[in-house]
Amino acid sequence: MKANRILTTFAAVLVSVSAARVNPDEFDLTANIKEVTSGREARKVTESGRVRYGTQFVVVTEIGDKVYDLSGGQRVELGTDRARVDSKHTRVQFLLQDKDGKAKSSIWYEIIGERQK
């Protein structure tokens, strides 16, 4: 009974997250993604001492007159996408399309480096 309640709650959360709308007007910058590399990193050490690993992506992108090195857990493809930078200027998010061509946002990527073109 408790497992059914947990599954129902989980399904409701998934539906609400997938139903979230993306406002393309918020992505007012053009990002030219130049390079994407990946590597494994330790994400969590369990109480039993086991290490869980995850893939981390480093993305090099040009936005305006700057080149940003970004770090995040989602792969993006090379090319030009619309993007936005958060108000603290510490993260970047891309506007992508799902398999049906509908607008969706990427995860937030942490800015780990910034330089002039």
PDB file of C-alpha atoms in Angstrom, residues 74-114:
ATOM      1  CA  GLN A  74      23.637  17.144 -19.597  1.00  0.00           C
ATOM      2  CA  ARG A  75      25.154  16.718 -23.062  1.00  0.00           C
ATOM      3  CA  VAL A  76      24.409  19.386 -25.666  1.00  0.00           C
ATOM      4  CA  GLU A  77      25.281  19.318 -29.343  1.00  0.00           C
ATOM      5  CA  LEU A  78      27.649  21.621 -31.198  1.00  0.00           C
ATOM      6  CA  GLY A  79      25.966  24.499 -32.993  1.00  0.00           C
ATOM      7  CA  THR A  80      24.072  27.687 -32.290  1.00  0.00           C
ATOM      8  CA  ASP A  81      21.336  27.830 -29.645  1.00  0.00           C
ATOM      9  CA  ARG A  82      19.518  30.530 -27.772  1.00  0.00           C
ATOM     10  CA  ALA A  83      20.646  30.957 -24.170  1.00  0.00           C
ATOM     11  CA  ARG A  84      20.209  32.958 -21.003  1.00  0.00           C
ATOM     12  CA  VAL A  85      22.522  33.836 -18.126  1.00  0.00           C
ATOM     13  CA  ASP A  86      21.193  33.981 -14.560  1.00  0.00           C
ATOM     14  CA  SER A  87      21.022  37.264 -12.642  1.00  0.00           C
ATOM     15  CA  LYS A  88      24.172  36.475 -10.596  1.00  0.00           C
ATOM     16  CA  HIS A  89      26.092  35.719 -13.797  1.00  0.00           C
ATOM     17  CA  THR A  90      27.162  32.289 -12.489  1.00  0.00           C
ATOM     18  CA  ARG A  91      25.092  29.951 -14.679  1.00  0.00           C
ATOM     19  CA  VAL A  92      23.956  29.543 -18.307  1.00  0.00           C
ATOM     20  CA  GLN A  93      20.910  27.710 -19.661  1.00  0.00           C
ATOM     21  CA  PHE A  94      20.200  26.785 -23.306  1.00  0.00           C
ATOM     22  CA  LEU A  95      16.907  26.668 -25.199  1.00  0.00           C
ATOM     23  CA  LEU A  96      16.676  23.268 -26.884  1.00  0.00           C
ATOM     24  CA  GLN A  97      14.023  21.274 -28.720  1.00  0.00           C
ATOM     25  CA  ASP A  98      12.614  17.913 -27.725  1.00  0.00           C
ATOM     26  CA  LYS A  99      12.092  15.057 -30.197  1.00  0.00           C
ATOM     27  CA  ASP A 100       8.723  16.568 -31.213  1.00  0.00           C
ATOM     28  CA  GLY A 101      10.260  19.968 -31.963  1.00  0.00           C
ATOM     29  CA  LYS A 102       8.811  21.654 -28.873  1.00  0.00           C
ATOM     30  CA  ALA A 103      10.927  24.132 -26.922  1.00  0.00           C
ATOM     31  CA  LYS A 104      12.577  22.850 -23.758  1.00  0.00           C
ATOM     32  CA  SER A 105      15.329  24.198 -21.568  1.00  0.00           C
ATOM     33  CA  SER A 106      18.569  22.487 -20.706  1.00  0.00           C
ATOM     34  CA  ILE A 107      19.817  22.150 -17.181  1.00  0.00           C
ATOM     35  CA  TRP A 108      21.693  25.114 -15.752  1.00  0.00           C
ATOM     36  CA  TYR A 109      25.429  24.954 -16.495  1.00  0.00           C
ATOM     37  CA  GLU A 110      27.848  26.467 -13.997  1.00  0.00           C
ATOM     38  CA  ILE A 111      30.249  29.046 -15.448  1.00  0.00           C
ATOM     39  CA  ILE A 112      33.735  27.767 -14.563  1.00  0.00           C
ATOM     40  CA  GLY A 113      35.707  30.085 -16.848  1.00  0.00           C
ATOM     41  CA  GLU A 114      35.203  33.314 -18.771  1.00  0.00           C
TER      42      GLU A 114
END
